[in-house]
């Protein structure tokens, strides 16, 4: 089973940046990802979810649709919206308090 964890979270001018560790059966992978304020507010309209929980929901969604090796080394959370039409409907349901 593939899992994802956040190694580092940092605020930026337009949102947040994350260093992610994705572990699959073969080897761990490190990724750099960004989450804009706009995407955060879309997926968490109440503003009650941690940004890290939203990013992990995005990564879980991406990993449910493709292999860990297919995840780009650097990506913005909006990538999911361009690749999968149902992302905006599914991602809010994947957000958990535990991240």
XYZ file of N, CA and C in Angstrom:
297
model
N 0.837 -1.183 0.000
C 0.000 0.000 0.000
C 0.884 1.250 0.000
N 0.485 2.236 -0.745
C 1.230 3.483 -0.837
C 0.730 4.454 0.222
N 1.667 5.112 0.899
C 1.300 6.098 1.911
C 2.059 7.394 1.663
N 1.504 8.482 2.173
C 2.135 9.793 2.021
C 2.160 10.499 3.367
N 3.258 11.173 3.643
C 3.386 11.974 4.853
C 4.022 13.312 4.496
N 3.744 14.295 5.315
C 4.351 15.609 5.113
C 5.589 15.694 5.991
N 6.709 15.972 5.345
C 7.981 16.097 6.038
C 8.170 17.526 6.533
N 7.731 18.477 5.708
C 7.908 19.895 6.038
C 6.774 20.706 5.437
N 6.290 21.672 6.190
C 5.261 22.606 5.712
C 5.774 24.017 5.937
N 5.599 24.873 4.951
C 6.026 26.257 5.090
C 5.028 27.176 4.414
N 4.817 28.334 5.008
C 3.925 29.338 4.425
C 4.664 30.072 3.314
N 3.911 30.480 2.302
C 4.469 31.290 1.217
C 3.517 32.450 0.968
N 3.895 33.337 0.078
C 3.056 34.502 -0.203
C 1.666 34.113 -0.696
N 1.578 33.074 -1.518
C 0.299 32.712 -2.110
C -0.355 31.482 -1.527
N 0.214 30.931 -0.444
C -0.347 29.715 0.130
C 0.673 28.977 0.969
N 0.961 27.723 0.609
C 1.875 26.886 1.373
C 2.722 26.043 0.437
N 3.892 25.660 0.946
C 4.760 24.707 0.264
C 4.958 23.508 1.173
N 5.111 22.349 0.571
C 5.252 21.111 1.335
C 6.352 20.243 0.746
N 7.079 19.581 1.623
C 7.935 18.476 1.227
C 7.183 17.225 1.641
N 6.938 16.352 0.684
C 6.150 15.138 0.913
C 7.025 13.904 0.757
N 6.756 12.907 1.566
C 7.399 11.609 1.404
C 6.305 10.625 1.006
N 6.493 9.997 -0.135
C 5.545 9.000 -0.629
C 6.252 7.649 -0.603
N 5.708 6.729 0.168
C 6.280 5.391 0.296
C 5.397 4.392 -0.432
N 6.009 3.680 -1.360
C 5.296 2.580 -2.006
C 6.069 1.293 -1.716
N 5.691 0.229 -2.343
C 6.315 -1.061 -2.059
C 7.798 -1.078 -2.421
N 8.208 -0.259 -3.365
C 9.580 -0.308 -3.851
C 10.529 0.604 -3.070
N 10.219 1.880 -3.044
C 11.155 2.844 -2.476
C 10.446 4.139 -2.091
N 10.984 4.875 -1.121
C 10.380 6.173 -0.787
C 10.757 7.236 -1.824
N 9.856 8.173 -2.038
C 10.082 9.277 -2.972
C 9.805 10.580 -2.238
N 10.640 11.594 -2.474
C 10.389 12.927 -1.934
C 9.854 13.815 -3.041
N 8.861 14.621 -2.711
C 8.227 15.527 -3.667
C 8.082 16.897 -3.024
N 8.131 17.924 -3.849
C 7.851 19.294 -3.422
C 6.516 19.680 -4.036
N 5.612 20.186 -3.219
C 4.277 20.541 -3.705
C 3.858 21.883 -3.125
N 2.998 22.565 -3.855
C 2.446 23.834 -3.384
C 0.925 23.761 -3.387
N 0.337 24.538 -2.489
C -1.115 24.646 -2.370
C -1.439 26.127 -2.261
N -2.171 26.646 -3.234
C -2.513 28.072 -3.225
C -3.666 28.339 -2.260
N -3.772 29.605 -1.850
C -4.917 30.014 -1.034
C -6.225 29.708 -1.764
N -6.245 29.956 -3.073
C -7.475 29.750 -3.853
C -7.923 28.292 -3.810
N -6.982 27.359 -4.024
C -7.348 25.941 -3.985
C -7.736 25.511 -2.571
N -6.997 25.990 -1.583
C -7.345 25.672 -0.193
C -8.776 26.112 0.102
N -9.109 27.341 -0.251
C -10.451 27.868 0.028
C -11.535 27.131 -0.750
N -11.195 26.615 -1.926
C -12.175 25.862 -2.711
C -12.468 24.518 -2.051
N -11.412 23.809 -1.641
C -11.586 22.472 -1.069
C -11.952 22.502 0.410
N -11.655 23.601 1.089
C -11.996 23.755 2.507
C -12.661 25.112 2.705
N -13.889 25.274 2.201
C -14.533 26.594 2.221
C -14.726 27.175 3.621
N -14.812 26.338 4.629
C -14.972 26.851 5.994
C -13.651 27.358 6.558
N -12.550 26.952 5.942
C -11.237 27.317 6.459
C -10.870 26.558 7.716
N -11.631 25.528 8.031
C -11.419 24.785 9.264
C -10.442 23.632 9.172
N -9.959 23.332 7.980
C -9.034 22.209 7.813
C -7.599 22.714 7.763
N -6.698 21.948 8.326
C -5.284 22.297 8.244
C -4.844 22.224 6.780
N -4.013 23.150 6.329
C -3.513 23.081 4.949
C -2.846 21.736 4.651
N -2.154 21.179 5.629
C -1.514 19.881 5.417
C -2.543 18.785 5.168
N -3.701 18.859 5.817
C -4.758 17.867 5.601
C -5.310 17.970 4.185
N -5.424 19.185 3.683
C -5.904 19.383 2.310
C -4.876 18.834 1.323
N -3.597 19.133 1.545
C -2.560 18.627 0.636
C -2.513 17.111 0.649
N -2.619 16.501 1.819
C -2.610 15.038 1.868
C -3.829 14.449 1.168
N -4.961 15.113 1.230
C -6.142 14.649 0.494
C -5.883 14.702 -1.010
N -5.231 15.758 -1.469
C -4.877 15.871 -2.891
C -3.957 14.722 -3.292
N -2.949 14.455 -2.478
C -1.999 13.383 -2.793
C -2.690 12.026 -2.757
N -3.538 11.797 -1.762
C -4.281 10.524 -1.712
C -5.129 10.340 -2.970
N -5.775 11.420 -3.409
C -6.576 11.346 -4.625
C -5.689 10.986 -5.814
N -4.566 11.686 -5.970
C -3.665 11.396 -7.090
C -3.170 9.954 -7.050
N -2.819 9.467 -5.865
C -2.315 8.098 -5.746
C -3.403 7.056 -5.970
N -4.662 7.440 -5.803
C -5.754 6.505 -6.090
C -5.977 6.360 -7.593
N -5.438 7.282 -8.361
C -5.636 7.288 -9.812
C -4.387 6.912 -10.597
N -3.217 6.898 -9.944
C -1.982 6.581 -10.663
C -0.939 6.051 -9.686
N 0.119 5.503 -10.230
C 1.195 4.939 -9.418
C 2.033 6.042 -8.783
N 2.667 5.722 -7.675
C 3.522 6.689 -6.982
C 4.623 7.205 -7.902
N 5.138 6.352 -8.775
C 6.193 6.763 -9.715
C 5.718 7.831 -10.688
N 4.418 7.939 -10.900
C 3.874 8.921 -11.839
C 3.686 10.302 -11.219
N 3.816 10.415 -9.906
C 3.662 11.703 -9.235
C 4.885 12.565 -9.553
N 4.682 13.776 -10.086
C 5.829 14.624 -10.434
C 6.664 14.977 -9.201
N 7.945 15.199 -9.419
C 8.837 15.570 -8.317
C 8.431 16.916 -7.719
N 7.990 17.840 -8.572
C 7.499 19.160 -8.159
C 6.124 19.351 -8.785
N 5.132 19.733 -7.994
C 3.804 19.969 -8.559
C 3.000 20.909 -7.678
N 2.005 21.530 -8.279
C 1.043 22.353 -7.565
C -0.238 21.544 -7.419
N -0.946 21.747 -6.330
C -2.179 20.994 -6.079
C -3.196 21.151 -7.201
N -3.157 22.267 -7.912
C -4.115 22.477 -9.007
C -3.932 21.472 -10.140
N -2.793 20.788 -10.175
C -2.561 19.755 -11.190
C -3.691 18.730 -11.194
N -4.166 18.377 -10.016
C -5.199 17.353 -9.899
C -6.464 17.750 -10.656
N -6.772 19.003 -10.629
C -7.968 19.528 -11.303
C -7.834 19.422 -12.831
N -6.619 19.598 -13.325
C -6.393 19.501 -14.775
C -6.390 18.052 -15.257
N -5.995 17.141 -14.383
C -5.906 15.733 -14.770
C -7.213 14.957 -14.596
N -8.010 15.358 -13.606
C -9.199 14.571 -13.261
C -10.396 15.482 -13.021
N -11.420 15.324 -13.824
C -12.612 16.183 -13.735
C -13.346 16.089 -12.407
N -13.293 14.934 -11.771
C -14.046 14.752 -10.530
C -13.269 15.140 -9.271
N -12.070 15.660 -9.423
C -11.224 15.978 -8.266
C -11.896 16.940 -7.294
N -12.522 17.981 -7.812
C -13.117 18.989 -6.933
C -14.279 18.445 -6.110
N -14.911 17.405 -6.586
C -16.017 16.784 -5.852
C -15.486 15.783 -4.827
N -14.442 15.048 -5.193
C -13.946 13.960 -4.347
C -13.025 14.453 -3.227
N -12.147 15.397 -3.519
C -11.122 15.807 -2.547
C -11.691 16.271 -1.206
N -12.730 17.101 -1.154
C -13.232 17.503 0.174
C -13.606 16.315 1.064
N -14.079 15.234 0.475
C -14.429 14.049 1.249
C -13.228 13.252 1.728
N -12.056 13.534 1.168
C -10.831 12.843 1.575
C -10.075 13.580 2.674
N -10.501 14.796 2.979
C -9.820 15.587 4.007
C -10.198 15.040 5.379
N -9.182 14.720 6.166
C -9.412 14.218 7.518
C -8.654 15.086 8.516
N -9.091 15.079 9.744
C -8.434 15.865 10.793
C -7.005 15.388 11.029
N -6.757 14.112 10.786
C -5.421 13.555 10.991
C -4.492 13.876 9.837
N -5.052 14.430 8.751
C -4.233 14.710 7.578
C -4.241 13.562 6.722
